[in-house]
Coordinates of C-alpha atoms in Angstrom, one line a residue:
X1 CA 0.0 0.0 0.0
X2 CA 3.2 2.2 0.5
X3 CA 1.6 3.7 3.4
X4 CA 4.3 5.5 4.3
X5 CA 4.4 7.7 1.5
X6 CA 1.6 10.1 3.0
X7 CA 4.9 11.3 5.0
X8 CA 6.2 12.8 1.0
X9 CA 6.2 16.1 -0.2
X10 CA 6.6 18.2 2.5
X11 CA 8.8 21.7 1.9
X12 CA 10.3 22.0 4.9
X13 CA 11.3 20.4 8.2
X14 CA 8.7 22.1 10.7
X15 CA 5.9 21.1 8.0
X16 CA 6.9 18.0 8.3
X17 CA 6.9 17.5 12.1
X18 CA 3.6 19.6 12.3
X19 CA 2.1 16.8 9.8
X20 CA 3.2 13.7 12.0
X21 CA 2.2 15.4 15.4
X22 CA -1.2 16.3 13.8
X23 CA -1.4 12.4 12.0
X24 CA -0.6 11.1 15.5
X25 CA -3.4 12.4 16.7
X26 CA -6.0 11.7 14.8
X27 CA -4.5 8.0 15.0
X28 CA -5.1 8.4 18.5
X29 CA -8.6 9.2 18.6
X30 CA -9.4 5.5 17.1
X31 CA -7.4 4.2 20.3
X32 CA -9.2 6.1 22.5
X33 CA -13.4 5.9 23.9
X34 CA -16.0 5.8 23.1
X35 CA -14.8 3.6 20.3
X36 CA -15.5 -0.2 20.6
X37 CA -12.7 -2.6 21.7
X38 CA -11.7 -3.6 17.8
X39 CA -12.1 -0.2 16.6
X40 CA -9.3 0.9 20.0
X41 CA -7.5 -2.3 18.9
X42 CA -7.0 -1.1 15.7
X43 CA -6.5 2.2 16.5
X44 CA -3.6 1.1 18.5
X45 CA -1.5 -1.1 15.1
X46 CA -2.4 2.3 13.3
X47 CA -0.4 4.3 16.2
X48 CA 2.3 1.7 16.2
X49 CA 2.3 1.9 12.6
X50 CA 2.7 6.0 11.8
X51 CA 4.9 6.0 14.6
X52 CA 7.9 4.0 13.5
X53 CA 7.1 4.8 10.0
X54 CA 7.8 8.7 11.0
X55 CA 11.0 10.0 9.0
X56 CA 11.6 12.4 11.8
X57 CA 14.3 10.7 13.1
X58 CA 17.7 12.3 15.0
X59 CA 20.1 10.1 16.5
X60 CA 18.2 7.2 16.2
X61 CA 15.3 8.7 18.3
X62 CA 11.8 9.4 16.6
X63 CA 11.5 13.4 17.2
X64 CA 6.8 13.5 17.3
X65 CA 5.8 11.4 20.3
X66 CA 2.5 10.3 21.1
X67 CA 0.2 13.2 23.7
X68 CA -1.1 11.2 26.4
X69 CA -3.1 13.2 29.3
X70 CA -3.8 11.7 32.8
X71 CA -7.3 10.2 31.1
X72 CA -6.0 9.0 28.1
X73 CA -3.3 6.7 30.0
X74 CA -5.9 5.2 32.2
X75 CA -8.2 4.6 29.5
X76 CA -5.0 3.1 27.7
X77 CA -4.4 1.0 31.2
X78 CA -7.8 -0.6 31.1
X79 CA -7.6 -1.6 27.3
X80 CA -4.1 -3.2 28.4
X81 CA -6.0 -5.3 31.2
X82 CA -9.3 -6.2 28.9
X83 CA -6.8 -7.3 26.1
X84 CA -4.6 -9.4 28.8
X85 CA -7.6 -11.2 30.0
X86 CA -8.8 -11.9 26.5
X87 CA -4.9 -13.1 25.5
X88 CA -4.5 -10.8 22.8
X89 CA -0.6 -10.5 23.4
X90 CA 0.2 -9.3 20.1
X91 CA -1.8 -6.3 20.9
X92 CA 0.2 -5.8 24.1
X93 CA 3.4 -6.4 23.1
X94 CA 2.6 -3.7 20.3
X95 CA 1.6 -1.2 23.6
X96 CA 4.5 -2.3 25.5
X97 CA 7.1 -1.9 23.1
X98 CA 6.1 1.9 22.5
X99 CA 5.7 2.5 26.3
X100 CA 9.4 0.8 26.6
X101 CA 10.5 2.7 23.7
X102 CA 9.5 6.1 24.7
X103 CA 6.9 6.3 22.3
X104 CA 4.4 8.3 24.8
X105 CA 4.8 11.9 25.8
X106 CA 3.1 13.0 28.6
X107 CA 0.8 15.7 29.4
X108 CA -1.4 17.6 30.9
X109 CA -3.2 18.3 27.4
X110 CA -3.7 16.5 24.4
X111 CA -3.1 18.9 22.4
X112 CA -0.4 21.8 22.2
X113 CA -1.6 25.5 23.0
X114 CA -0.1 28.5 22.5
X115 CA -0.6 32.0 20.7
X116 CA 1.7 30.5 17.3
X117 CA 0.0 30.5 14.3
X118 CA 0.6 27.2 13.8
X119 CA -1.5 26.4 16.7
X120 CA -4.1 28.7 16.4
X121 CA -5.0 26.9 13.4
X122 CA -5.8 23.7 14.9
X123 CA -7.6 25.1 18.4
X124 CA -9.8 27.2 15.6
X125 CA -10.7 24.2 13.5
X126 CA -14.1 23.2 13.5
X127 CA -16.5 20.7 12.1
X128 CA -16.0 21.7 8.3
X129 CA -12.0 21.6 8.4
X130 CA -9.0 24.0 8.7
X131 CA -9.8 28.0 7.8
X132 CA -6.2 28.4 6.7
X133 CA -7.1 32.4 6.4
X134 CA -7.7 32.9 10.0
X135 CA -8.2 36.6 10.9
X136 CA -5.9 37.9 13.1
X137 CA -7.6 37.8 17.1
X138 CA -6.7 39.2 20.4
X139 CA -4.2 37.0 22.2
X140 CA -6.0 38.3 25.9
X141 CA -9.8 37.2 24.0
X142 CA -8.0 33.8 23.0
X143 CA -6.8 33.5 26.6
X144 CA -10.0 34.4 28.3
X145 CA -11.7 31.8 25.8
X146 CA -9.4 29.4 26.9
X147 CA -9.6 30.0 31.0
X148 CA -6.4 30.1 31.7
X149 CA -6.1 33.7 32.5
X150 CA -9.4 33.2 34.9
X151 CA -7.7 29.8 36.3
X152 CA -4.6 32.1 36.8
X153 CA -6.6 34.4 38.9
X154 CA -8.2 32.6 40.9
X155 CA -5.3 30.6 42.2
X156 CA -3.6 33.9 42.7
X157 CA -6.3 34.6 45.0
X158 CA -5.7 31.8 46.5
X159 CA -2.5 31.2 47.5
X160 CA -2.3 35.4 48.5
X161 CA -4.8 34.2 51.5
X162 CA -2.9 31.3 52.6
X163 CA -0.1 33.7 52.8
X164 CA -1.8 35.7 54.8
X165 CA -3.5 32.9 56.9
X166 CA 0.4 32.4 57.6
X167 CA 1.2 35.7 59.1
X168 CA 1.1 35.6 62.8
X169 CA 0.9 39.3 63.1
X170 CA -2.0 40.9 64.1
X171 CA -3.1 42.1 60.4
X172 CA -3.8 39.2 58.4
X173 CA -5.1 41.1 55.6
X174 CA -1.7 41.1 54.1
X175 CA 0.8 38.5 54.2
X176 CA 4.3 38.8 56.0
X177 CA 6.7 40.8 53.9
X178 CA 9.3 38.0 53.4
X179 CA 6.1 35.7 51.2
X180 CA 4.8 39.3 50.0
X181 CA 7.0 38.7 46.3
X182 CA 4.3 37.2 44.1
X183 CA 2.2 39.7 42.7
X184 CA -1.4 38.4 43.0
X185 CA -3.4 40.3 40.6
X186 CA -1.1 39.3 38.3
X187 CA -3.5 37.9 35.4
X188 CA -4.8 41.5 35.6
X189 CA -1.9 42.6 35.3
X190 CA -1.1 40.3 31.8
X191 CA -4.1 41.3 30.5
X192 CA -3.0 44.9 30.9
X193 CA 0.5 44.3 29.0
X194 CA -1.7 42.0 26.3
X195 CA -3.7 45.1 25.4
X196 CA -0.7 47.4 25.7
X197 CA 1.8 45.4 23.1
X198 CA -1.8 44.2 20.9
X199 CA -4.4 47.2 21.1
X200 CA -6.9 45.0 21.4
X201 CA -10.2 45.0 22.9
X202 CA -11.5 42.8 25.9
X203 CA -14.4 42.2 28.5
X204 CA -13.5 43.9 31.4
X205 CA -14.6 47.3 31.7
X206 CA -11.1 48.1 33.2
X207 CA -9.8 47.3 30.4
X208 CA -11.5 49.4 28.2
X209 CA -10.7 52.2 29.9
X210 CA -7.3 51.5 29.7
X211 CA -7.6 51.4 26.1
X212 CA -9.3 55.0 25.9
X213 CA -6.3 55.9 27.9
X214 CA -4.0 54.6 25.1
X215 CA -5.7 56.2 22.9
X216 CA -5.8 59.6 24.4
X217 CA -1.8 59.0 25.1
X218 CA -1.3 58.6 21.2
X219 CA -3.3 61.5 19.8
X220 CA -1.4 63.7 22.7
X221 CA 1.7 62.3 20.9
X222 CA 0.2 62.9 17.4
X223 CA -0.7 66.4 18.1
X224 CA 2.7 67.4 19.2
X225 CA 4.8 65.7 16.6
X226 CA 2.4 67.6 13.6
X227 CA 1.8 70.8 15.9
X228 CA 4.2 71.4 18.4
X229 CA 3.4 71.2 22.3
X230 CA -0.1 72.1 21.9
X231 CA -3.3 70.4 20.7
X232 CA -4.8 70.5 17.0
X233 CA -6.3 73.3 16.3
X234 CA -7.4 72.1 12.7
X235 CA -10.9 70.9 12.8

């Protein structure tokens, strides 16, 4: 079938590593539920197989590993011990020679995320395929989307009142000054920079008014580049 030719034509190196991560996974979903046991069995010759068939190679170690989360692997784990009670041992030597081989990467996430374009492409995909004309976004709406700035905030929170729960002063509204280093409004505060390097737009009122701010700044800076110190009088 000469398989392995879907690997082909690629332009460049990081096209070609993108490719195999992106195979990978979509191999992976077959191993994975809600499939039924021969369609995960399956799934798991067709990792085996686009695995070692990868031409990233470097030192004799395959470059694109396999993105296993916590959930995945224990789904994995309980395939392994239905297909060991059923005495399929080709199947798990096939699972045990990746695991041995280093064939698994894991994660926390099955999938890479980040503010690339080469990411954003994938996160963006939806049911009809890629939109390879994506228009540019915010990087603070992309991360409020995503939660991580709101996850970020609220362990902040957090851990600033555990610090302070720790202060055996008489004020616990603050915590001692030796733990008082980490800044916690600090997803505010990255939000703040976001919208500073981007001009971009975002929910929080805050925000916006630190946009009109900007703004203001610029046109101060406009009006005494094209007029001198003061203000435009042209109307």
């Amino acid at each position: 079938m000469h398989f392995s030719c879907i690997y082909c034509g690629r332009e460049s190196f990081a096209e070609l590593y993108e490719f195999t991560e992106e195979v990978l996974k979509i191999a992976k979903e077959f191993f994975l539920p809600p499939k039924p046991l021969q369609t995960r069995v399956c799934g798991l010759y067709f990792l085996y197989g686009l695995y070692y068939k990868q031409p990233t190679i470097e030192d004799g170690e395959y470059l694109v590993k396999i993105r296993l989360n916590f959930k995945e692997w224990q789904d994995s784990y309980s395939l392994m011990a239905v297909l060991r009670e059923e005495q399929h041992y080709d199947a798990l030597f096939i699972f045990s020679k990746l695991l041995t081989e280093n064939a698994f990467h894991f994660c926390a996430m099955p999938r890479e995320y980040g503010l690339e374009r080469s990411i954003r492409k994938y996160l963006e995909r939806d049911d009809t395929g890629l939109d390879e004309d994506l228009p540019p976004r915010s990087e603070v709406l992309m991360l409020e989307e995503s939660g991580l700035l709101s996850s970020l905030d609220e362990l902040s929170k957090k851990y600033f009142k555990l610090k302070c729960g720790l202060n055996n002063a008489s004020n616990r509204d603050k915590p001692h000054q030796l733990l008082n280093y980490a800044n916690s409004a600090v997803a505010d505060d990255i939000r703040k920079v976001m919208l500073t390097m981007s001009g971009g737009t975002s929910y929080h009122k805050d925000e916006n008014d630190t946009q009109k701010s900007i703004g203001s700044h610029r046109k101060k800076l406009k009006d005494q580049a094209c007029y001198g110190a003061g203000p435009s009088k042209v109307t």
